Amino acid sequence: FNITIPTEDGSHVDANPGTLNTWLQQNNGYDDSNDLIEEVVPLIDPSRVTWPDDGMHKDKDGLTFDLVVQWIEAGRVVIANVMEGHHFVLAVGASDDGDTIVVHDPGFDVSNYSYSSDVVGFRIFDMS
C-alpha cells in the first residue's frame, strides 16, 4: 500500500510496526489502559485509510475462517488479536488446512497462528 507515517517535523517515514506505534503514542492512539483507539489510525492518511463499520471484532462473533481469508485476498487490512487478546499481528495469508492464518508478527518470531485456538478477534481497516 506504500503508506507513510507523518513525523513531528512534517516529514514522512515508511510505515512499519515501530513507526506506527510511535505515531500512535504521539497522537493519542492509545487509551489509559494502553489499548488501541482504532478510530485514530485513519488519521495517518484519511484519504487512503478508513475504519469501516465492520472493522471491530473483539471476538470472532460468527466470523468464519473462509470470510477472513476472503478479506485478506480482497486486500483488506486484517489485524488478528492473539495471545488471549494481548497481542496483534497482521494477517497476510492462510494455509489450505482451514485453520492456519499466516502473519507478520512484529513482536515474536512467529509466522502463523491457529484461527480456532489462537485468534480471539480481529480489527479490519480498508486502504486504497
Tab-separated table of C-alpha atoms in Angstrom:
chain	number	residue	atom	x	y	z
A	1	PHE	CA	0.000	0.000	0.000
A	2	ASN	CA	3.013	2.309	0.340
A	3	ILE	CA	1.675	4.125	3.385
A	4	THR	CA	3.996	6.576	5.097
A	5	ILE	CA	3.731	7.877	8.634
A	6	PRO	CA	3.888	11.629	9.264
A	7	THR	CA	6.531	12.695	11.783
A	8	GLU	CA	6.548	15.595	14.233
A	9	ASP	CA	8.822	17.641	11.944
A	10	GLY	CA	6.415	17.332	8.985
A	11	SER	CA	8.393	14.734	7.058
A	12	HIS	CA	7.221	11.164	6.429
A	13	VAL	CA	8.772	7.756	7.148
A	14	ASP	CA	7.871	4.316	5.814
A	15	ALA	CA	5.131	2.608	7.785
A	16	ASN	CA	6.191	-0.346	9.919
A	17	PRO	CA	5.124	-1.519	13.379
A	18	GLY	CA	7.676	0.734	15.078
A	19	THR	CA	6.832	3.935	13.212
A	20	LEU	CA	3.102	3.243	13.582
A	21	ASN	CA	3.493	2.722	17.327
A	22	THR	CA	5.484	5.948	17.704
A	23	TRP	CA	2.869	7.878	15.730
A	24	LEU	CA	0.041	6.392	17.810
A	25	GLN	CA	1.838	7.335	21.036
A	26	GLN	CA	2.276	10.911	19.819
A	27	ASN	CA	-1.297	11.251	18.516
A	28	ASN	CA	-3.479	9.880	21.326
A	29	GLY	CA	-3.795	6.495	19.660
A	30	TYR	CA	-3.950	4.608	22.970
A	31	ASP	CA	-6.352	4.934	25.884
A	32	ASP	CA	-5.418	4.969	29.589
A	33	SER	CA	-5.277	1.157	29.582
A	34	ASN	CA	-2.831	1.264	26.656
A	35	ASP	CA	-5.467	-0.178	24.323
A	36	LEU	CA	-5.537	0.967	20.715
A	37	ILE	CA	-8.127	3.571	19.799
A	38	GLU	CA	-8.938	2.247	16.340
A	39	GLU	CA	-10.617	5.439	15.141
A	40	VAL	CA	-7.282	7.272	15.378
A	41	VAL	CA	-5.475	5.036	12.856
A	42	PRO	CA	-7.115	6.555	9.730
A	43	LEU	CA	-5.783	9.982	10.735
A	44	ILE	CA	-2.404	8.803	9.436
A	45	ASP	CA	-3.748	9.324	5.913
A	46	PRO	CA	-7.517	9.983	5.864
A	47	SER	CA	-7.643	9.938	2.073
A	48	ARG	CA	-6.362	6.345	1.987
A	49	VAL	CA	-7.099	4.647	5.343
A	50	THR	CA	-10.611	4.004	6.669
A	51	TRP	CA	-12.027	2.355	9.780
A	52	PRO	CA	-15.147	0.716	8.301
A	53	ASP	CA	-18.390	-0.022	10.111
A	54	ASP	CA	-17.495	-3.730	10.111
A	55	GLY	CA	-13.978	-3.127	11.433
A	56	MET	CA	-14.341	-4.071	15.115
A	57	HIS	CA	-14.457	-7.720	16.112
A	58	LYS	CA	-13.480	-8.081	19.771
A	59	ASP	CA	-14.259	-11.746	19.386
A	60	LYS	CA	-14.822	-13.904	16.336
A	61	ASP	CA	-18.585	-13.290	16.696
A	62	GLY	CA	-19.587	-15.601	13.873
A	63	LEU	CA	-16.654	-14.775	11.599
A	64	THR	CA	-15.621	-17.834	9.663
A	65	PHE	CA	-12.098	-18.717	8.633
A	66	ASP	CA	-13.236	-18.528	4.994
A	67	LEU	CA	-14.589	-14.979	5.429
A	68	VAL	CA	-11.326	-13.822	6.987
A	69	VAL	CA	-9.415	-15.381	4.074
A	70	GLN	CA	-11.734	-13.590	1.616
A	71	TRP	CA	-10.978	-10.277	3.324
A	72	ILE	CA	-7.220	-10.897	3.136
A	73	GLU	CA	-7.456	-11.887	-0.534
A	74	ALA	CA	-9.592	-8.803	-1.266
A	75	GLY	CA	-6.815	-6.573	0.084
A	76	ARG	CA	-8.427	-5.543	3.343
A	77	VAL	CA	-6.027	-4.956	6.224
A	78	VAL	CA	-6.785	-7.776	8.650
A	79	ILE	CA	-5.270	-7.481	12.123
A	80	ALA	CA	-5.656	-10.625	14.230
A	81	ASN	CA	-5.823	-10.430	18.015
A	82	VAL	CA	-3.878	-13.344	19.530
A	83	MET	CA	-2.303	-14.437	22.811
A	84	GLU	CA	-5.619	-14.307	24.670
A	85	GLY	CA	-6.202	-10.745	23.482
A	86	HIS	CA	-2.808	-9.324	24.462
A	87	HIS	CA	-1.096	-9.072	21.054
A	88	PHE	CA	-1.973	-8.007	17.498
A	89	VAL	CA	-0.491	-9.301	14.247
A	90	LEU	CA	-1.025	-8.520	10.574
A	91	ALA	CA	-2.748	-11.408	8.778
A	92	VAL	CA	-1.281	-11.786	5.288
A	93	GLY	CA	-2.485	-15.192	4.135
A	94	ALA	CA	-3.789	-18.599	5.086
A	95	SER	CA	-2.928	-22.216	4.580
A	96	ASP	CA	-5.173	-24.764	2.897
A	97	ASP	CA	-5.801	-26.604	6.178
A	98	GLY	CA	-8.763	-24.341	7.021
A	99	ASP	CA	-7.233	-23.139	10.290
A	100	THR	CA	-3.789	-21.556	9.874
A	101	ILE	CA	-3.510	-17.787	9.444
A	102	VAL	CA	-0.151	-16.606	8.048
A	103	VAL	CA	1.001	-13.423	9.781
A	104	HIS	CA	3.622	-10.752	10.144
A	105	ASP	CA	4.294	-10.639	13.880
A	106	PRO	CA	6.227	-7.549	14.994
A	107	GLY	CA	6.896	-8.856	18.495
A	108	PHE	CA	7.689	-12.531	18.154
A	109	ASP	CA	9.377	-14.856	15.685
A	110	VAL	CA	6.063	-16.443	14.695
A	111	SER	CA	4.803	-16.801	11.134
A	112	ASN	CA	1.348	-18.260	11.736
A	113	TYR	CA	-1.397	-18.720	14.300
A	114	SER	CA	-4.317	-21.119	14.565
A	115	TYR	CA	-7.653	-19.499	13.756
A	116	SER	CA	-9.512	-21.869	16.047
A	117	SER	CA	-7.225	-21.857	19.080
A	118	ASP	CA	-5.030	-18.711	18.922
A	119	VAL	CA	-7.113	-15.927	17.356
A	120	VAL	CA	-9.651	-14.245	19.638
A	121	GLY	CA	-10.737	-11.314	17.464
A	122	PHE	CA	-9.939	-9.015	14.550
A	123	ARG	CA	-9.633	-5.382	13.570
A	124	ILE	CA	-10.258	-4.587	9.918
A	125	PHE	CA	-9.127	-1.470	8.046
A	126	ASP	CA	-9.634	-0.577	4.412
A	127	MET	CA	-6.886	1.121	2.417
A	128	SER	CA	-6.651	2.482	-1.073
